XYZ file of C-alpha atoms in Angstrom:
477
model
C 17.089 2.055 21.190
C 15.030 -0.383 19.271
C 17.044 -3.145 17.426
C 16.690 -2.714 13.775
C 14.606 -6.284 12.956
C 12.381 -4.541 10.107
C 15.582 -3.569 8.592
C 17.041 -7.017 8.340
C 13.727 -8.694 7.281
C 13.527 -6.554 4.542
C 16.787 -7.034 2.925
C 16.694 -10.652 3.901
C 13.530 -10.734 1.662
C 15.180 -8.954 -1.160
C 18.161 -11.062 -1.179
C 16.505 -14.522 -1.056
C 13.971 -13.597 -3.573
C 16.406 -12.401 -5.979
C 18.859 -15.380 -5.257
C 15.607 -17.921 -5.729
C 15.043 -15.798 -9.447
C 17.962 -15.991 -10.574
C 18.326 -19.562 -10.093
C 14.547 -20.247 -11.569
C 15.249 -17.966 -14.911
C 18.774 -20.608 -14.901
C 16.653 -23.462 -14.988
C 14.474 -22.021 -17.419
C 17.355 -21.436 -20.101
C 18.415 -24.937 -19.835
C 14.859 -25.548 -20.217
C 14.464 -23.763 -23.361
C 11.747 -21.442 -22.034
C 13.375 -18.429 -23.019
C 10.335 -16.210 -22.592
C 9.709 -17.252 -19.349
C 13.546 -16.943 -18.508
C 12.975 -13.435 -19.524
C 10.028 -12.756 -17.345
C 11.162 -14.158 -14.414
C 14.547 -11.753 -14.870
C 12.266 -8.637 -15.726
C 10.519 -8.749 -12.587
C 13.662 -8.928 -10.801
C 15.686 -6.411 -12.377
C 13.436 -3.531 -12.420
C 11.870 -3.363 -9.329
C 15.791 -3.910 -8.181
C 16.843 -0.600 -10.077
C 13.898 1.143 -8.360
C 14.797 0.197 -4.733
C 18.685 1.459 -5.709
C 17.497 4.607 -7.171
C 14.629 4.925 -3.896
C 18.064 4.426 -1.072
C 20.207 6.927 -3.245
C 17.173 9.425 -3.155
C 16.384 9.386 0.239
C 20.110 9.451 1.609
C 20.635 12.210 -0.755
C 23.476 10.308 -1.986
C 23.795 12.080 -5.230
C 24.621 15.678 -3.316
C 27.170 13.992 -0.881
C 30.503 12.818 -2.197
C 30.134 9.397 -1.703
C 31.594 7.330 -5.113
C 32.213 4.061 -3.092
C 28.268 3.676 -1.933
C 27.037 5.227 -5.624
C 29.125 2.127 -7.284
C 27.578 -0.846 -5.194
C 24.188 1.023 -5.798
C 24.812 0.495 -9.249
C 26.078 -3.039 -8.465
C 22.458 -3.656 -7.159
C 24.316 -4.304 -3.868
C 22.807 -0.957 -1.972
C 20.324 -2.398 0.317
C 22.622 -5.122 1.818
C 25.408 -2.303 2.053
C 22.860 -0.254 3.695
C 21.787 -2.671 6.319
C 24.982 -2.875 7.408
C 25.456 0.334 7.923
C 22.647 0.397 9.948
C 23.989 -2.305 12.228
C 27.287 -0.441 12.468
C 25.400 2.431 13.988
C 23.266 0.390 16.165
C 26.291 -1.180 17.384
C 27.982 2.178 18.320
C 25.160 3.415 20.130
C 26.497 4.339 23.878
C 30.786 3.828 23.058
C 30.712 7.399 21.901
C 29.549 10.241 23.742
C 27.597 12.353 21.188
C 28.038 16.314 21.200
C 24.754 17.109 19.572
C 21.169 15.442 20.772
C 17.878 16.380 19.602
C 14.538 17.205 21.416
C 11.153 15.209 20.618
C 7.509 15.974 21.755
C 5.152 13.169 21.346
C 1.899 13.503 23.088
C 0.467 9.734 23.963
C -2.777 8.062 23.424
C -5.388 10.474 25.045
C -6.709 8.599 28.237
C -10.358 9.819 29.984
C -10.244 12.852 27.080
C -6.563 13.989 28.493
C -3.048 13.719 26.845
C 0.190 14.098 28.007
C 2.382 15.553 25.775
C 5.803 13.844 26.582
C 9.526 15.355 25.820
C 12.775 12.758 25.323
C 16.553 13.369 23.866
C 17.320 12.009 20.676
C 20.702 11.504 20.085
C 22.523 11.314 15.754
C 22.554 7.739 15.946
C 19.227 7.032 16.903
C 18.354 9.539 14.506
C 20.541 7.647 11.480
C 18.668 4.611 12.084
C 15.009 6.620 12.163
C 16.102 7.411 8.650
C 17.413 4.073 7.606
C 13.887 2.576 8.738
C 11.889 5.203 6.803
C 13.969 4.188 3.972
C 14.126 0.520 4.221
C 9.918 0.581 4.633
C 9.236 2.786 1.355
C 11.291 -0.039 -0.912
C 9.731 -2.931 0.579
C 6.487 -1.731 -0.284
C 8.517 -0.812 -3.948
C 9.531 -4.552 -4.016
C 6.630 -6.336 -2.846
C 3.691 -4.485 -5.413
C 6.176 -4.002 -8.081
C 8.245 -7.124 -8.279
C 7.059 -9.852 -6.042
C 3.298 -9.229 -7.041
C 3.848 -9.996 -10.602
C 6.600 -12.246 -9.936
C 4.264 -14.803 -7.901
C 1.133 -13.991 -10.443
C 3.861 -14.934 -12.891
C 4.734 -18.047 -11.807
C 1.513 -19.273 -10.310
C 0.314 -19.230 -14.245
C 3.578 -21.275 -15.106
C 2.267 -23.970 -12.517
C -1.309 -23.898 -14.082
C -0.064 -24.509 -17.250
C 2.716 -26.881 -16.639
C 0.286 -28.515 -13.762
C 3.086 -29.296 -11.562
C 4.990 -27.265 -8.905
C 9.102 -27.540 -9.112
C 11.298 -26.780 -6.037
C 12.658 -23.627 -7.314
C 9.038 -22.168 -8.296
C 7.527 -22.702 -5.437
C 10.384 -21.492 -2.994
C 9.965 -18.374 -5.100
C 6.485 -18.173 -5.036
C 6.618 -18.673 -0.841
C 9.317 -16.109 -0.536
C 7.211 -13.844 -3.097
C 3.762 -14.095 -1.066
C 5.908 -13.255 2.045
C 7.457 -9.937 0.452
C 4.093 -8.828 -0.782
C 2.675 -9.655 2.437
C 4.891 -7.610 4.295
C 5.062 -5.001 2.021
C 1.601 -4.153 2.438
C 2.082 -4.674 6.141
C 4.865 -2.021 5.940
C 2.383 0.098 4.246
C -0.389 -0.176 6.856
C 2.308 0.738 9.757
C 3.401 3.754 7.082
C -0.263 5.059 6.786
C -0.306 4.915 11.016
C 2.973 6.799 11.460
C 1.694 9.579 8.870
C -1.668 9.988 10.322
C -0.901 10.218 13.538
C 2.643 11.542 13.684
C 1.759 13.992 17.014
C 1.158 10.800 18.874
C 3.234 8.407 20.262
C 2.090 5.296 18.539
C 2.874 2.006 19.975
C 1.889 -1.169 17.665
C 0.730 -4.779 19.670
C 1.246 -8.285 18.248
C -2.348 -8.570 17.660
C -2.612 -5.716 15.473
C 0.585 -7.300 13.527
C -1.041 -10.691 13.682
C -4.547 -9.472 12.200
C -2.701 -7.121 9.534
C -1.065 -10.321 8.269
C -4.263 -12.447 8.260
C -5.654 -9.739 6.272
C -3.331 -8.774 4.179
C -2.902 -12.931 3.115
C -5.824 -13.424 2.942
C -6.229 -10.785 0.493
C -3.645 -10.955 -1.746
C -3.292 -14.531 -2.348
C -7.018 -14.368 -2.905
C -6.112 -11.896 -5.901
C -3.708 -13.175 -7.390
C -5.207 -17.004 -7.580
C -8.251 -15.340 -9.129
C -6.248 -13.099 -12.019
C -4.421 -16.638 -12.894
C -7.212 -18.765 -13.323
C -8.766 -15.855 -15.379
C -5.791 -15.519 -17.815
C -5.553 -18.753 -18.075
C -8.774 -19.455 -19.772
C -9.098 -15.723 -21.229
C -5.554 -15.167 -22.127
C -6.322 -11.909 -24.558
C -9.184 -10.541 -22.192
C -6.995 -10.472 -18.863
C -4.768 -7.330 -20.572
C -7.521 -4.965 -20.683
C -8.373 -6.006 -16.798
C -5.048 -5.463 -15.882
C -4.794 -2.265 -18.013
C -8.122 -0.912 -16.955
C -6.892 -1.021 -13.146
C -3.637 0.710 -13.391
C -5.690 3.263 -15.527
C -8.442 3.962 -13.072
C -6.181 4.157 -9.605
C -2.822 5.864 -11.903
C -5.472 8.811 -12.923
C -7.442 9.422 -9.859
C -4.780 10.802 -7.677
C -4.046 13.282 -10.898
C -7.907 13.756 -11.024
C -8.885 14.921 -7.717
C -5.595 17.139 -7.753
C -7.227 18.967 -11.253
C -10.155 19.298 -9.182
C -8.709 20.940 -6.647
C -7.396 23.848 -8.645
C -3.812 23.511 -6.248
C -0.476 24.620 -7.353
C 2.019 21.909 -8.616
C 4.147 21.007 -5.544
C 7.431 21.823 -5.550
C 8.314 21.200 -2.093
C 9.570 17.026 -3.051
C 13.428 18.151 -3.223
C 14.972 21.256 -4.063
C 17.469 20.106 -6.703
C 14.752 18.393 -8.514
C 13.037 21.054 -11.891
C 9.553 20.969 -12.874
C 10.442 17.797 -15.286
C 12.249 15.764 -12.441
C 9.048 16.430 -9.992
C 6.345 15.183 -12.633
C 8.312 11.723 -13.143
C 9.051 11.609 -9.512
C 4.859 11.789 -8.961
C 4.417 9.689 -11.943
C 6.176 6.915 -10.044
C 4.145 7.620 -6.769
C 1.066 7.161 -9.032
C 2.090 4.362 -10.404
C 3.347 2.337 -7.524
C 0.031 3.417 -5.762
C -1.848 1.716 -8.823
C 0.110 -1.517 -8.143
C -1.143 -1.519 -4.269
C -4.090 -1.206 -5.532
C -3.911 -3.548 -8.064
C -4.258 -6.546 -5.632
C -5.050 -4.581 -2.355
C -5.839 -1.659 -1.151
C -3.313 1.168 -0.337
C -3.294 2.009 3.303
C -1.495 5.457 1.903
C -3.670 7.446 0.039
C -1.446 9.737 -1.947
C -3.518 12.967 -2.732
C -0.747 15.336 -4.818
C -2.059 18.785 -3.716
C -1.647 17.872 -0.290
C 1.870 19.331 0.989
C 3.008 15.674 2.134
C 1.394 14.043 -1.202
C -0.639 11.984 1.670
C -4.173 11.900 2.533
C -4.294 12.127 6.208
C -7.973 11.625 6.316
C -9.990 8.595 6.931
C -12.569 7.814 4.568
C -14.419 4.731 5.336
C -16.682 5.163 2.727
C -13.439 5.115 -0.114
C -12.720 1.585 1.563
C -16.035 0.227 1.587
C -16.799 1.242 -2.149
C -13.260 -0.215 -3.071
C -14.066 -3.648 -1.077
C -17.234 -4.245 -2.689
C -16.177 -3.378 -6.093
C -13.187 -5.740 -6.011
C -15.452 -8.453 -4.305
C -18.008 -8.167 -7.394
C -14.695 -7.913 -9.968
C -13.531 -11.197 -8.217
C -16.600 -12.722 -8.487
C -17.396 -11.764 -11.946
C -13.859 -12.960 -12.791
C -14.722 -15.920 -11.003
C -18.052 -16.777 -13.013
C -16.428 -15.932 -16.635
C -13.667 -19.050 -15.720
C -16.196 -21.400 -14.462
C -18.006 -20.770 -17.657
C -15.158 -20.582 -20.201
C -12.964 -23.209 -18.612
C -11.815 -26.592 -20.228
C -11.248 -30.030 -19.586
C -7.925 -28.713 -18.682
C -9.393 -28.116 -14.756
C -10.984 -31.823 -14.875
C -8.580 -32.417 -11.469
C -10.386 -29.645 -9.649
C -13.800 -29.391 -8.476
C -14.785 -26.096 -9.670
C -17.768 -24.924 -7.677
C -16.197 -25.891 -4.429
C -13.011 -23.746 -5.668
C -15.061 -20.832 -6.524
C -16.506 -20.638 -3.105
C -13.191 -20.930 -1.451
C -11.797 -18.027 -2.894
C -14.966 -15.786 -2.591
C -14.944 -16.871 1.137
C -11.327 -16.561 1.777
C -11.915 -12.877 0.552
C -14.347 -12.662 2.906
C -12.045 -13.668 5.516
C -9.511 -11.090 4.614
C -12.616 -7.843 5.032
C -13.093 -9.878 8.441
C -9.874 -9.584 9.917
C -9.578 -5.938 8.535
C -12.892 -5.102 10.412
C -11.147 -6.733 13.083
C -8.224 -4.633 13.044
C -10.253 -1.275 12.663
C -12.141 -2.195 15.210
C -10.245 -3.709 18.019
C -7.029 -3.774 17.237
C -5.426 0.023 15.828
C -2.778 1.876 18.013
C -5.373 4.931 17.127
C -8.714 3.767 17.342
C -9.720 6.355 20.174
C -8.586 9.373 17.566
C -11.328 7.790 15.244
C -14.031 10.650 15.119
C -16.705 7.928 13.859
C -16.975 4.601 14.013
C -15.620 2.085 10.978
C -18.375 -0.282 11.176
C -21.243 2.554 11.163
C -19.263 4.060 8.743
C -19.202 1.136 6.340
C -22.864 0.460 7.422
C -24.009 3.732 6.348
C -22.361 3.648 2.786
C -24.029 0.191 1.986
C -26.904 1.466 3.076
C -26.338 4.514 0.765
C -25.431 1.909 -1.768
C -29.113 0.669 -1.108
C -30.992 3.814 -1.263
C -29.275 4.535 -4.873
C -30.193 1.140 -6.216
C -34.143 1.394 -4.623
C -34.254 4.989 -6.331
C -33.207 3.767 -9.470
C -35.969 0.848 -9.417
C -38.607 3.513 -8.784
C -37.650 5.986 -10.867
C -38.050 2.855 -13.539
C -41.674 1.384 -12.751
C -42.816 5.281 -13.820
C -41.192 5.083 -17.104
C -42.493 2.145 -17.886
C -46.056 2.975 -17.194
C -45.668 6.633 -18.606
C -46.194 4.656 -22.335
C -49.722 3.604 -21.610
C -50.629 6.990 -19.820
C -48.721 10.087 -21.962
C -50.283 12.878 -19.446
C -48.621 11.054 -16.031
C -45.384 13.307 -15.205
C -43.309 12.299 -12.091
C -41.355 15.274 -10.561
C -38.078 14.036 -8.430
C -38.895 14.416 -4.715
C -37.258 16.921 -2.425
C -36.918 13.474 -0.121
C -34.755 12.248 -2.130
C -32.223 15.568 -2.927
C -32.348 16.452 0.664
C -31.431 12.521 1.439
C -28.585 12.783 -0.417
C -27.409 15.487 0.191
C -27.145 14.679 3.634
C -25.237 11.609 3.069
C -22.447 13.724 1.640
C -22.441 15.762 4.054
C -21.896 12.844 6.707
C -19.438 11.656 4.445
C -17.503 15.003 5.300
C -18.178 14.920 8.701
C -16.545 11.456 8.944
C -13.264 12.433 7.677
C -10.967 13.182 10.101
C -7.739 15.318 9.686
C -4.641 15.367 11.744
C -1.428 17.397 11.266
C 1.520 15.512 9.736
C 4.663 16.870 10.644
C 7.829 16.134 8.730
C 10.684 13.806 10.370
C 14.538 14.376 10.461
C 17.730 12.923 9.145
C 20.321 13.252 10.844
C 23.847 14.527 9.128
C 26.875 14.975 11.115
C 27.333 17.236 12.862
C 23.921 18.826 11.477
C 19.878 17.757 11.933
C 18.832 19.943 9.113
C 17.720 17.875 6.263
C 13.960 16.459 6.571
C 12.264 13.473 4.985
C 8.770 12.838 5.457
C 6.792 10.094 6.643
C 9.410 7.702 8.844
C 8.325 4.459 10.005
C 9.132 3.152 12.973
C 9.199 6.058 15.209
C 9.220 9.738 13.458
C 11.591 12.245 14.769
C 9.790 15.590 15.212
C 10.128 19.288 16.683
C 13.719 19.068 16.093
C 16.197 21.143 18.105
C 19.553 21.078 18.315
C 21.624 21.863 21.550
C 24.780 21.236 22.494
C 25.929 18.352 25.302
């Protein structure tokens, strides 16, 4: 059995960032700065509530009579409680001789066009800590894109401002860039498990290694770009900001209205129709914050019986990576123009570049890590690189067209009788680029995972993390 590591990194995260907040929004009240005193607590606090209230949903806590773990839930103290709990079961693995053991098929990575499908036992401890995993993975990605992103965008604008970095800040705003780093590394690892749940999936240090160059990269690339642009457009970041949550909070809801699907009501029985729509609300939400500053490895797609895309569209990618390269950019250009002899210390142009190439850095090492480096890249039914080759070049065709179609127009004022008919070239092209668009997704079966409750392995949760339990059955020892 695997020792629990991403277990302990992720509370150690949580409790060091909230330690280094707290003590930053203490030297802000003796500072005076009440406002941002109250900032710095807000995005500590709330994203806190949410990881409680994630643990005490996915435990099922609220069905189980369990008052003592409720109360340090509500103390805020749940994760560390949890973690140790984990490490009490991981620590009892082999002492006790367990009367009930699950059965798990897994077939491995195909090899010459063959897999082996491959059976093991699964005993209720190793299945506790599968669940403890799952659980620990969905709030780090909960704390990194909904408190540590705006806690480090947060304070990076205090720095700009004040033009000095203290001790407390910056510890915070290391520890911050480290939870949203692995947050979104969490996420990636998430995305693989769901995807490809019927394999056994084993993850290398490179692919680790060139997830975190990319997700850096990435991210701090973001976030450096939003504060320079707030802090020379202070009224005109808002609607940026508001304009992205909009777009990626109503496209999951969008393509679900499209789909003319029934409202799931699968998430958990005891929830009614009012208790599912906020629970979605807050998957669409926290998948706008990914996206806010990266993209979401988990595409959530509601009429989907998981609520997960388990497709892979490279086109989706490539369109999102050169839209938020051109946002960046454009961002970029309004600040060089706009900005004030406040940035006399810093030589713009070369800072512009920097950024535009270190985002160029971060779609490097995620070509990379398509490419080379994914536990699944033999399961790909297309390339990535041919796929994001034939949507730029897609991208191409659309913007030639459109210069055609406007030489015509402009020469259809001196001749009244010229008429231009669109060609059948052109609807047949097209059409056939959505049709290899379909062809390159590929979908694979997700099947759900197990917790384990003693002396039962009934209840289900899907999605786990770090090794999903499936094809559950229970026989006695």
């Amino acid at each position: 059995m695997r020792f629990p590591s991403s277990i302990f990194v992720s509370v150690s995260l949580f409790t060091a960032e909230t330690t280094a907040a707290l003590y930053l929004s203490s030297t802000y009240r003796s500072a005076g700065d009440q406002i941002w005193q109250g900032l710095t607590l807000l995005f500590t606090l709330v994203p806190s509530v949410l990881v409680q209230l994630t643990l005490t949903f996915i435990h099922r806590d609220l069905s189980r009579d369990r008052p003592l773990i409720l109360l340090l839930h509500i103390l805020q103290l749940g994760p560390i409680v949890r973690c140790l709990e984990a490490f009490c079961i991981y620590g009892s693995v082999g002492q006790v001789e367990e009367p009930y053991v699950s059965i798990t098929r897994k077939k491995q990575m195909p090899r010459e066009g063959h897999s082996v499908e491959v059976e093991r036992q699964v005993g209720q401890a190793e299945g506790k800590l599968f669940t403890h995993r799952a659980a620990f993975s969905r709030t780090s990605v909960i704390q990194a894109f909904l408190g540590s992103a705006p806690q480090l965008t947060l304070q990076l604008y205090i720095c700009v401002l004040q033009r000095g970095v203290s001790i407390g800040r910056g510890t915070l705003m290391v520890i911050s860039l480290l939870s949203i780093v692995y947050g979104a590394l969490r996420c990636n690892i998430l995305a693989i498990k769901i995807k490809y749940d019927d394999y056994e999936v084993d993850i290398g240090p490179m692919a680790y290694l060139c997830i975190f160059l990319w997700r850096s990269f990435e991210i701090a690339t973001r976030v450096v770009v939003l504060v320079l642009f707030s802090s020379v457009l202070q009224l005109w970041v808002l609607p940026v900001v508001f304009l992205n949550f909009v777009v990626f909070f109503f496209y999951p809801w969008i393509l679900f209205w499209q789909s003319h699907s029934p409202f799931p009501e699968n998430i958990e029985k005891t929830l009614t129709r009012v208790g599912t729509t906020i629970v979605l609300c807050l998957l669409t939400f926290l998948y706008a914050g990914i996206n806010m500053f990266c993209w979401s490895a988990v595409q959530v797609k509601l009429s989907d019986p998981d609520l997960i895309n388990k497709s892979q569209n490279w086109y989706r990618m490539a369109v999102y990576y050169m839209v938020r390269f051109v946002e960046n950019a454009s961002l970029l250009l309004l600040w060089y123009i706009y900005k004030t002899d406040f940035y006399e210390f810093i030589y713009a142009p070369l800072l512009v570049l920097q950024l535009l190439l270190a985002y160029a850095i971060a779609i490097f090492f995620m070509l990379v890590f398509y490419q080379f480096c994914h536990p699944c890249r033999r399961l790909f039914s297309s390339s990535m690189t041919q796929g994001l080759w034939d949507c730029s070049s897609f991208l191409c065709y659309l913007c030639t067209s459109a210069s055609h179609q406007s030489r015509p127009m402009g020469r259809a004022t001196t001749e009244p009788s010229a008429h231009i008919e669109p060609s059948n070239d052109q609807i047949h092209d097209t059409a056939s680029e959505s049709a290899d668009e379909m062809q390159n997704d590929t979908t694979y079966d997700v099947l759900n995972d197990t917790i384990y409750d003693v002396p039962n392995v009934e209840n289900s949760i899907r999605g786990g993390v770090n090794g999903d339990v499936s094809h559950s059955v229970s026989c006695n020892v």
